[in-house]
CSV table of C-alpha atoms in Angstrom, one decimal:
chain,number,residue,atom,x,y,z
A,1,ARG,CA,3.4,22.6,-3.8
A,2,TYR,CA,1.6,19.4,-2.8
A,3,ALA,CA,4.0,18.5,0.1
A,4,GLN,CA,3.3,21.9,1.7
A,5,VAL,CA,-0.5,21.1,1.9
A,6,PHE,CA,-0.6,17.3,2.4
A,7,PRO,CA,1.6,15.1,4.5
A,8,THR,CA,1.4,12.2,2.1
A,9,VAL,CA,0.8,11.0,-1.4
A,10,GLU,CA,-0.1,7.6,-2.9
A,11,LEU,CA,2.2,6.8,-5.8
A,12,PHE,CA,0.5,4.9,-8.6
A,13,TRP,CA,2.8,1.9,-9.4
A,14,TRP,CA,0.2,0.0,-11.4
A,15,HIS,CA,2.0,-0.2,-14.7
A,16,ARG,CA,5.6,-0.2,-13.6
A,17,LEU,CA,7.9,0.3,-10.6
A,18,PRO,CA,9.8,3.5,-10.4
A,19,ASP,CA,13.6,3.6,-11.0
A,20,PRO,CA,15.6,3.8,-7.7
A,21,ARG,CA,17.0,7.2,-8.8
A,22,THR,CA,13.4,8.5,-9.2
A,23,LEU,CA,12.6,7.4,-5.6
A,24,ALA,CA,15.7,9.1,-4.3
A,25,ARG,CA,14.8,12.3,-6.1
A,26,LEU,CA,11.3,12.2,-4.7
A,27,LYS,CA,12.5,11.6,-1.2
A,28,SER,CA,14.9,14.6,-1.4
A,29,GLN,CA,12.1,17.0,-2.5
A,30,VAL,CA,9.7,16.6,0.5
A,31,PRO,CA,9.9,17.9,4.0
A,32,PRO,CA,10.6,15.8,7.1
A,33,GLY,CA,7.6,13.7,8.1
A,34,PHE,CA,6.2,13.4,4.6
A,35,ARG,CA,5.1,9.9,3.6
A,36,PHE,CA,4.9,8.1,0.3
A,37,SER,CA,2.4,5.3,0.0
A,38,ALA,CA,2.1,3.2,-3.2
A,39,TYR,CA,-0.6,1.3,-5.1
A,40,GLY,CA,0.3,-1.6,-7.4
A,41,HIS,CA,1.0,-3.7,-9.3
A,42,LYS,CA,-0.6,-5.1,-12.5
A,43,HIS,CA,2.2,-7.7,-13.0
A,44,LEU,CA,1.1,-9.7,-10.0
A,45,THR,CA,-0.4,-13.0,-11.1
A,46,PHE,CA,-1.8,-14.1,-7.7
A,47,GLU,CA,-0.5,-17.5,-8.2
A,48,ARG,CA,2.0,-19.3,-5.9
A,49,SER,CA,5.0,-19.4,-8.1
A,50,GLY,CA,8.7,-18.5,-8.3
A,51,ARG,CA,7.8,-15.7,-10.8
A,52,GLU,CA,5.3,-14.3,-8.4
A,53,ARG,CA,7.8,-14.5,-5.5
A,54,ARG,CA,10.3,-12.4,-7.6
A,55,THR,CA,7.6,-9.9,-8.5
A,56,LEU,CA,6.6,-9.5,-4.9
A,57,ARG,CA,10.2,-9.1,-3.7
A,58,ARG,CA,10.9,-6.5,-6.3
A,59,LEU,CA,7.7,-4.6,-5.4
A,60,LEU,CA,8.5,-4.7,-1.7
A,61,GLN,CA,12.2,-3.8,-2.2
A,62,ARG,CA,11.3,-0.7,-4.2
A,63,PHE,CA,8.8,0.3,-1.6
A,64,ARG,CA,11.4,-0.3,1.1
A,65,ALA,CA,13.7,2.1,-0.8
A,66,LEU,CA,11.5,4.9,0.4
A,67,GLY,CA,13.1,4.4,3.9
A,68,GLU,CA,11.8,6.8,6.6
A,69,LYS,CA,9.5,8.4,4.0
A,70,ARG,CA,7.6,5.1,3.5
A,71,GLY,CA,3.9,5.1,4.3
A,72,ALA,CA,1.8,2.0,3.3
A,73,LEU,CA,1.6,-0.2,0.2
A,74,ARG,CA,-1.8,-1.1,-1.1
A,75,ILE,CA,-2.4,-4.1,-3.4
A,76,LEU,CA,-5.6,-4.8,-5.3
A,77,VAL,CA,-6.5,-8.5,-5.0
A,78,PRO,CA,-8.7,-9.8,-7.8
A,79,PRO,CA,-11.6,-12.2,-7.3
A,80,LEU,CA,-9.9,-15.6,-6.3
A,81,GLU,CA,-11.2,-18.9,-5.2
A,82,GLU,CA,-10.6,-19.5,-1.5
A,83,LYS,CA,-7.8,-22.1,-2.1
A,84,ALA,CA,-6.0,-19.9,-4.6
A,85,LEU,CA,-6.3,-16.9,-2.3
A,86,ALA,CA,-4.9,-18.9,0.7
A,87,GLY,CA,-1.9,-20.0,-1.4
A,88,TRP,CA,-1.1,-16.5,-2.6
A,89,LEU,CA,-1.5,-15.1,0.9
A,90,GLU,CA,0.9,-17.7,2.2
A,91,LEU,CA,3.5,-16.6,-0.4
A,92,LEU,CA,2.8,-12.9,0.3
A,93,GLU,CA,3.3,-13.6,4.0
A,94,GLU,CA,6.7,-15.3,3.4
A,95,VAL,CA,8.0,-12.4,1.2
A,96,TRP,CA,6.5,-9.8,3.5
A,97,ARG,CA,8.4,-11.2,6.5
A,98,GLU,CA,11.5,-11.5,4.5
A,99,GLN,CA,11.3,-7.8,3.5
A,100,GLY,CA,10.9,-6.5,7.0
A,101,ARG,CA,7.1,-6.4,7.2
A,102,PRO,CA,6.3,-3.1,5.6
A,103,ARG,CA,2.9,-1.6,6.2
A,104,LEU,CA,0.7,-3.4,3.7
A,105,ALA,CA,-3.1,-3.1,3.0
A,106,LEU,CA,-5.0,-5.4,0.6
A,107,GLU,CA,-8.0,-4.2,-1.3
A,108,VAL,CA,-10.3,-7.1,-1.6
A,109,LEU,CA,-13.9,-7.8,-2.7
A,110,PRO,CA,-16.6,-8.4,-0.2
A,111,GLY,CA,-16.5,-12.0,1.1
A,112,LEU,CA,-12.7,-12.3,0.8
A,113,GLU,CA,-11.9,-10.2,3.9
A,114,GLY,CA,-11.8,-13.2,6.3
A,115,PRO,CA,-8.7,-15.0,5.1
A,116,VAL,CA,-6.9,-11.8,4.6
A,117,LEU,CA,-7.7,-10.5,8.2
A,118,GLU,CA,-6.9,-14.0,9.7
A,119,ARG,CA,-3.3,-13.6,8.3
A,120,GLY,CA,-2.9,-10.2,9.9
A,121,PHE,CA,-3.1,-8.0,6.8
A,122,ALA,CA,-5.1,-4.8,6.8
A,123,VAL,CA,-8.1,-4.7,4.5
A,124,VAL,CA,-9.2,-1.6,2.8
A,125,ASN,CA,-12.2,-0.8,0.6
A,126,ARG,CA,-14.9,-2.2,2.8
A,127,GLY,CA,-18.1,-0.5,1.9
A,128,GLY,CA,-16.9,1.9,-0.8
A,129,PRO,CA,-14.2,3.2,-3.1
A,130,PHE,CA,-10.7,3.8,-1.7
A,131,HIS,CA,-9.3,7.2,-2.6
A,132,TYR,CA,-6.9,8.5,0.0
A,133,LEU,CA,-4.3,7.1,2.3
A,134,LEU,CA,-3.2,9.8,4.7
A,135,ASP,CA,-0.7,10.0,7.5
A,136,PRO,CA,-1.3,13.3,9.2
A,137,LYS,CA,0.5,13.9,12.5
A,138,ALA,CA,-2.6,15.0,14.2
A,139,LEU,CA,-4.5,11.7,13.9
A,140,PRO,CA,-5.0,9.6,17.1
A,141,PRO,CA,-2.2,7.1,18.1
A,142,GLY,CA,-2.1,3.8,16.4
A,143,GLU,CA,-0.8,2.7,13.1
A,144,GLY,CA,-1.1,6.3,11.9
A,145,PHE,CA,-3.0,5.7,8.7
A,146,ALA,CA,-6.5,6.7,7.9
A,147,TYR,CA,-8.5,5.5,4.9
A,148,PHE,CA,-11.1,7.8,3.4
A,149,SER,CA,-13.6,7.1,0.6
A,150,ARG,CA,-14.4,10.8,0.0
A,151,LEU,CA,-12.1,13.8,-0.4
A,152,GLU,CA,-14.4,15.9,1.8
A,153,GLU,CA,-13.8,13.4,4.7
A,154,ALA,CA,-10.1,13.5,4.2
A,155,LEU,CA,-9.9,17.2,4.1
A,156,GLY,CA,-12.2,17.5,7.2
A,157,ALA,CA,-9.9,15.1,9.1
A,158,LEU,CA,-6.9,17.2,8.2
A,159,GLN,CA,-8.6,20.4,9.2
A,160,THR,CA,-9.8,19.1,12.6
A,161,GLY,CA,-6.6,17.2,13.4
A,162,GLY,CA,-8.5,13.9,13.3
A,163,ALA,CA,-11.2,14.9,15.8
A,164,GLY,CA,-14.1,12.5,15.7
A,165,LEU,CA,-12.2,9.7,13.9
A,166,HIS,CA,-12.7,6.2,15.3
A,167,SER,CA,-9.7,3.9,15.7
């Protein structure tokens, strides 16, 4: 069983959000301390609009439904002009605060990191593909999340309890 080997999994919410009953069932099937992270969502338009606000709210509400089993949410941001990115980040920030500020990481293309970091969001995928979002108890103090671009690095960190990782 996956939950006996790994302390977390990233759920793929790209095509659609899970039903609340599915989330409740998932939460009931894992041990204490297990974390669900999520990746999504293709229905985001990255435009500052009422429709986008509703989509973001729904995404964050479903993520919040994971409760104490919630890890981090990762959103892929497409190439945007600086002004469009700033407007969308402003909307995201409003909804993010409204939803209790869940852990959130944005996957952005090189050159777009600055505005994202200035608003206080985490940026992933600098310098390579993003494959794993882990929350092992043995990692050094901090936010508690480690991002790995290779499975071998993730497994090594789990085996060594995070020794040698930089914060």
